[in-house]
PDB file of C-alpha atoms in Angstrom:
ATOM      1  CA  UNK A   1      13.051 -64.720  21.070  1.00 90.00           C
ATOM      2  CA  UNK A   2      12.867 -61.760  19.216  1.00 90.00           C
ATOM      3  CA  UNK A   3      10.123 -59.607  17.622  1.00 90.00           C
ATOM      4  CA  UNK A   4       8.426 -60.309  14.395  1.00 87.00           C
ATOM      5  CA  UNK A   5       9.030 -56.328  13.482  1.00 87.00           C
ATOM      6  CA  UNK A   6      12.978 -56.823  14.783  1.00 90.00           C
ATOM      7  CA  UNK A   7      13.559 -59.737  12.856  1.00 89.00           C
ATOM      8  CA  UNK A   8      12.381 -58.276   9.559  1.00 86.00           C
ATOM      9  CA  UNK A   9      14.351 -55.031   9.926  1.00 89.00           C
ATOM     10  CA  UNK A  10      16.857 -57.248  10.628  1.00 88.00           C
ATOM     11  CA  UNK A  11      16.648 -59.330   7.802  1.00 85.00           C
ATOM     12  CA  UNK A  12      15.848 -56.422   5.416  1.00 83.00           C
ATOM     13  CA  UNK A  13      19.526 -54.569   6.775  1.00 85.00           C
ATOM     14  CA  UNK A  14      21.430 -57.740   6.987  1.00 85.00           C
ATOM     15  CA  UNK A  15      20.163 -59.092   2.859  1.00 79.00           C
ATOM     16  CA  UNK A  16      19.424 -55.552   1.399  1.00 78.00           C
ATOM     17  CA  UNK A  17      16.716 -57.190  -1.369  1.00 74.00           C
ATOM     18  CA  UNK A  18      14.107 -54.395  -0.650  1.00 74.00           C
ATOM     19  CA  UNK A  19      11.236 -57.722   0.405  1.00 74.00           C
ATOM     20  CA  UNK A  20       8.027 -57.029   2.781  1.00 75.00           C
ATOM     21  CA  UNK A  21       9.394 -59.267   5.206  1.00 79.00           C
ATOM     22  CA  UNK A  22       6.540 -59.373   7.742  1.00 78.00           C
ATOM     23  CA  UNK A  23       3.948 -60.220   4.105  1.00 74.00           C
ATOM     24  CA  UNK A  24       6.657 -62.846   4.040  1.00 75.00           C
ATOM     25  CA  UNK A  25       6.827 -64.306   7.259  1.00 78.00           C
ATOM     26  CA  UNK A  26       4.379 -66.847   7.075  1.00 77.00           C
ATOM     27  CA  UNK A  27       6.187 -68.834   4.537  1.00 73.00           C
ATOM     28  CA  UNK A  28       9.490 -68.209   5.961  1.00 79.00           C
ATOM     29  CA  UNK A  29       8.529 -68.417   9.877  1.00 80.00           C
ATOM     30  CA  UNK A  30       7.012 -71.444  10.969  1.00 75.00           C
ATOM     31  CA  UNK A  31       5.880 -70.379  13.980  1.00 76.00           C
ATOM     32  CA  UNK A  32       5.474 -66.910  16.084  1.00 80.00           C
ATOM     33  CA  UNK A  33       4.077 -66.264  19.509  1.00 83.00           C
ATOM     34  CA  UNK A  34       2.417 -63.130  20.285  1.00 84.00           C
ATOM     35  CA  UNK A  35       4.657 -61.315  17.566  1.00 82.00           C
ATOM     36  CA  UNK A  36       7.201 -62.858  18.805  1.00 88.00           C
ATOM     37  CA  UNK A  37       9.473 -65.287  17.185  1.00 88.00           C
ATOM     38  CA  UNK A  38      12.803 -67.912  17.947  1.00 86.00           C
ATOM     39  CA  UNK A  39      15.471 -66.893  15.355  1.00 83.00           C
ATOM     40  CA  UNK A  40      17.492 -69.586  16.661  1.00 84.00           C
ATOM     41  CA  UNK A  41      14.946 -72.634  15.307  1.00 83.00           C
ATOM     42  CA  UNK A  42      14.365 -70.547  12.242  1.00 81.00           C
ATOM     43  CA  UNK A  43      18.207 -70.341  11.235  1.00 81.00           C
ATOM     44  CA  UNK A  44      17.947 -73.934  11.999  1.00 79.00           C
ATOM     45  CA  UNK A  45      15.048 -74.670   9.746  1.00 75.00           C
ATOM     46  CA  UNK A  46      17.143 -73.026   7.068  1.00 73.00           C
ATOM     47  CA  UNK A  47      20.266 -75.366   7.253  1.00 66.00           C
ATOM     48  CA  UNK A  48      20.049 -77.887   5.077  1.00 57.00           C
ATOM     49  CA  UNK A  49      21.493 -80.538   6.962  1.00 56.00           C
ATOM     50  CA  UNK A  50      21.725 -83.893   4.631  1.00 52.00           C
ATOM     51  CA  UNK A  51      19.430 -84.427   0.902  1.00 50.00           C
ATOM     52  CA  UNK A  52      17.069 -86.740   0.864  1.00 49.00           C
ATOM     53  CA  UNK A  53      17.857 -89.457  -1.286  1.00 47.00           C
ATOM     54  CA  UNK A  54      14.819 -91.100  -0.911  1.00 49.00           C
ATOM     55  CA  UNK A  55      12.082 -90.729  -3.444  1.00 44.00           C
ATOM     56  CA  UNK A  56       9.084 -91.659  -3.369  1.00 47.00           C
ATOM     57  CA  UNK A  57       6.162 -92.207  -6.221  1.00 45.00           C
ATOM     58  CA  UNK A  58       4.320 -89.090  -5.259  1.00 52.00           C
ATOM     59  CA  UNK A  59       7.110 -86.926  -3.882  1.00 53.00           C
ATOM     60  CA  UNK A  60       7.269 -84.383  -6.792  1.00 49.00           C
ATOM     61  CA  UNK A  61       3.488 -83.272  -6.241  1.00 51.00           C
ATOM     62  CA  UNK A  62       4.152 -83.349  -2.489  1.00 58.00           C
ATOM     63  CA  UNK A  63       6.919 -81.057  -3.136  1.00 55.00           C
ATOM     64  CA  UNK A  64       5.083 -79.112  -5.654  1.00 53.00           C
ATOM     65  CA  UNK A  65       1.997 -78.814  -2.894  1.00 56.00           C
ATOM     66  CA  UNK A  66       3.720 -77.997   0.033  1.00 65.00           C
ATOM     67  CA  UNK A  67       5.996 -74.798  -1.627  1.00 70.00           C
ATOM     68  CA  UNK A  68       2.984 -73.483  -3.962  1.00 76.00           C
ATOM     69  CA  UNK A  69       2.662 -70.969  -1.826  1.00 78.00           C
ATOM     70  CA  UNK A  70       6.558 -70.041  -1.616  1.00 82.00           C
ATOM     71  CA  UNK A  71       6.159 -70.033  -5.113  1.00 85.00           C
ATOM     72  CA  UNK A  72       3.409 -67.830  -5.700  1.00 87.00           C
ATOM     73  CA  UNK A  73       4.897 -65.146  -3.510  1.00 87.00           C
ATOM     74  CA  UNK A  74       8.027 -65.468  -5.314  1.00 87.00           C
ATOM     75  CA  UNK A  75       6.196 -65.089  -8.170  1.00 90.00           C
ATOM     76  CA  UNK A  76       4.154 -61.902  -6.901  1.00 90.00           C
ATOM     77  CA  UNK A  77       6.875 -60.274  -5.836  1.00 90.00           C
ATOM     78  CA  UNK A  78       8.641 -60.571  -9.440  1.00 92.00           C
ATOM     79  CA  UNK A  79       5.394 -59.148 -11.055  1.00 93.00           C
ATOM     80  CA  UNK A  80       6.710 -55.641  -9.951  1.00 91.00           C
ATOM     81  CA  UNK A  81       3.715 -54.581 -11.716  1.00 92.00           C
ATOM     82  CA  UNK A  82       0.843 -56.715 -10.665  1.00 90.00           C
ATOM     83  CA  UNK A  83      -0.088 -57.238 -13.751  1.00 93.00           C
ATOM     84  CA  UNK A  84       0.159 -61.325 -13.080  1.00 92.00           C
ATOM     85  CA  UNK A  85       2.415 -61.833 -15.204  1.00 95.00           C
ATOM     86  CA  UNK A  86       6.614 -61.582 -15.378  1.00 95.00           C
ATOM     87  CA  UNK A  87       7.770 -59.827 -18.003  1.00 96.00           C
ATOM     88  CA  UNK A  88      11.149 -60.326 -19.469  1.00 95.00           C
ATOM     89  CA  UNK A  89      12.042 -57.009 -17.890  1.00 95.00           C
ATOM     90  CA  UNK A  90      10.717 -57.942 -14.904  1.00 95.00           C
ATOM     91  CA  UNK A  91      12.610 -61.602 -14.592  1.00 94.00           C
ATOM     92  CA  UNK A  92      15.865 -59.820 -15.390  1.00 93.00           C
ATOM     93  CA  UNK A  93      15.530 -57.029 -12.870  1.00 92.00           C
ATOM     94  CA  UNK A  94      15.011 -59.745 -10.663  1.00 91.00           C
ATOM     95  CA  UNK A  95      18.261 -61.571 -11.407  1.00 88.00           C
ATOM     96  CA  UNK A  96      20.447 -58.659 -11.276  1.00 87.00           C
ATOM     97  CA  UNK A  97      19.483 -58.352  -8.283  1.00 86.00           C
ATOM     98  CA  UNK A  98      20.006 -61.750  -7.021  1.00 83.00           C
ATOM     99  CA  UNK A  99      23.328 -61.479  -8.922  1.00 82.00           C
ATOM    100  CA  UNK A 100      24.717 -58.490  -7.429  1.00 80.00           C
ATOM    101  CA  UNK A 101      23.671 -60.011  -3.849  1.00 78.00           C
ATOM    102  CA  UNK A 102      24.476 -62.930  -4.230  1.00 76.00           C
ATOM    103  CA  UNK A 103      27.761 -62.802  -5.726  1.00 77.00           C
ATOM    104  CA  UNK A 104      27.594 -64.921  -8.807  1.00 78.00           C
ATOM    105  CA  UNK A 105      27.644 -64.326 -12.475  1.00 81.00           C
ATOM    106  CA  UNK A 106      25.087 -64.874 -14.630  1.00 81.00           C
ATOM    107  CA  UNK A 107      25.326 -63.325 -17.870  1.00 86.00           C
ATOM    108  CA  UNK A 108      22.481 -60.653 -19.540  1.00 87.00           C
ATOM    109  CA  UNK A 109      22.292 -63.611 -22.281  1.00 91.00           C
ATOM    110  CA  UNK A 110      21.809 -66.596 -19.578  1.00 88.00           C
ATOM    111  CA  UNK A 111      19.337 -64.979 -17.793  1.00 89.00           C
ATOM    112  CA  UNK A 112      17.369 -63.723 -20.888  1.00 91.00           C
ATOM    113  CA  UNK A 113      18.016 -67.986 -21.911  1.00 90.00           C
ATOM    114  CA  UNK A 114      16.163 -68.900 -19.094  1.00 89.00           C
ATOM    115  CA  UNK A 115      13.396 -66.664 -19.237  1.00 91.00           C
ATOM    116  CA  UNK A 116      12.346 -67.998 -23.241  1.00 92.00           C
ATOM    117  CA  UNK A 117      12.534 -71.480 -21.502  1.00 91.00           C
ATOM    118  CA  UNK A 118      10.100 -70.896 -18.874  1.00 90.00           C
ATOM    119  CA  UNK A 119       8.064 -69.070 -21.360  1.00 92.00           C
ATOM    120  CA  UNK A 120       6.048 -72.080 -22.477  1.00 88.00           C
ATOM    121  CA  UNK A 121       3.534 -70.560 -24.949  1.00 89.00           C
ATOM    122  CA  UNK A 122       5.808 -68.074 -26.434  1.00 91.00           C
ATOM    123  CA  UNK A 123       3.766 -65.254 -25.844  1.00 93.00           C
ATOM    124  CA  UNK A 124       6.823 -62.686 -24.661  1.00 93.00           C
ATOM    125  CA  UNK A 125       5.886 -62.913 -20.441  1.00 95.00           C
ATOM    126  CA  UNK A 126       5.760 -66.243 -17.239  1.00 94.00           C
ATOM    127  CA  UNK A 127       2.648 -66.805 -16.079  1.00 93.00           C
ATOM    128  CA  UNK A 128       1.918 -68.620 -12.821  1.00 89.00           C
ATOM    129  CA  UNK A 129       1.115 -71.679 -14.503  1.00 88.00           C
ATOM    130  CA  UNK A 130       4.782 -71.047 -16.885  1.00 88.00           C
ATOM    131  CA  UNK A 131       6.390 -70.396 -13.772  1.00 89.00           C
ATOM    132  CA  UNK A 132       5.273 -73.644 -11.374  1.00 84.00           C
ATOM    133  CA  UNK A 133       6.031 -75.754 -14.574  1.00 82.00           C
ATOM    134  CA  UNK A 134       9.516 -74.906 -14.305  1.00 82.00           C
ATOM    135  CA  UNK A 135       9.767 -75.768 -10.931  1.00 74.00           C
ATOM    136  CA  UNK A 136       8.470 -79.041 -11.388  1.00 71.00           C
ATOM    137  CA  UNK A 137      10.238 -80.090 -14.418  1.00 63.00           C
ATOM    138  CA  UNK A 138      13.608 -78.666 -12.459  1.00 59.00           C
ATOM    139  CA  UNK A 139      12.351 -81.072  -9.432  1.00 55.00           C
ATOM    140  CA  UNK A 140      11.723 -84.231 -11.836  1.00 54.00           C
ATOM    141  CA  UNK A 141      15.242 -83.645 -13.234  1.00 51.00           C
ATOM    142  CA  UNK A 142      16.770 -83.228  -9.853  1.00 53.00           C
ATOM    143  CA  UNK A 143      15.358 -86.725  -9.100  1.00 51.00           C
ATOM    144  CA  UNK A 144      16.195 -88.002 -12.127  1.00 53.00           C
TER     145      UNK A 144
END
């Protein structure tokens, strides 16, 4: 067991992303105790162990249901701003830095790419609505 404030220092030196850990905690913790939490179960609860290959008739929405809330954080803490909605700026500040964490290469191009697709109405910035939709039509697809 370690503390809630240890464990987000922690994760904060360890991934370098600049996050508020503790606002985060709830959807990345399951479970805490008096401020304290079990990093043990909660590296566990972040393997994935095997995919589901079953699918069932409603188990996009479920999907879609139980991670709105991941996804709205995510999304607020894109919005740099606040201004509710992602600008192109703001979506490819966000990928650098996933990029330069994470090791991979994206190009400028890609990432501006992806952006204009999740921009449904054309209108130059990702609303929430923009940005669930792209989750669930990358969820249909992976099931697909």
């Amino acid at each position: 067991m370690i503390s809630v404030t240890h464990w987000a220092s922690t994760t904060e030196r360890v991934l370098n992303l600049g996050l508020p850990w503790r606002v985060l905690r709830p959807q990345l913790v399951s479970s805490t105790q008096h401020g304290m939490m079990d990093y043990q179960q909660w590296i566990k609860e972040l393997s994935i162990t095997e995919p589901k290959l079953e699918i069932s008739d409603n188990s996009i929405l479920d999907t879609m249901y139980k991670n709105h809330s991941n996804l709205e954080t995510i999304f607020r803490i894109i919005d740099t701003d606040h201004s509710g909605l992602i600008s192109f700026k703001e979506f490819h500040q966000t990928w650098e830095l996933l990029r330069s964490h994470l090791k991979t290469e994206i190009s400028a191009k890609a990432i501006a790419d992806l952006a204009q697709s999740i921009d449904f109405n054309k209108d130059g910035s990702i609303d929430i609505n923009e940005f669930l939709e792209a989750f669930r039509l990358v969820d249909i697809s992976a099931h697909n």
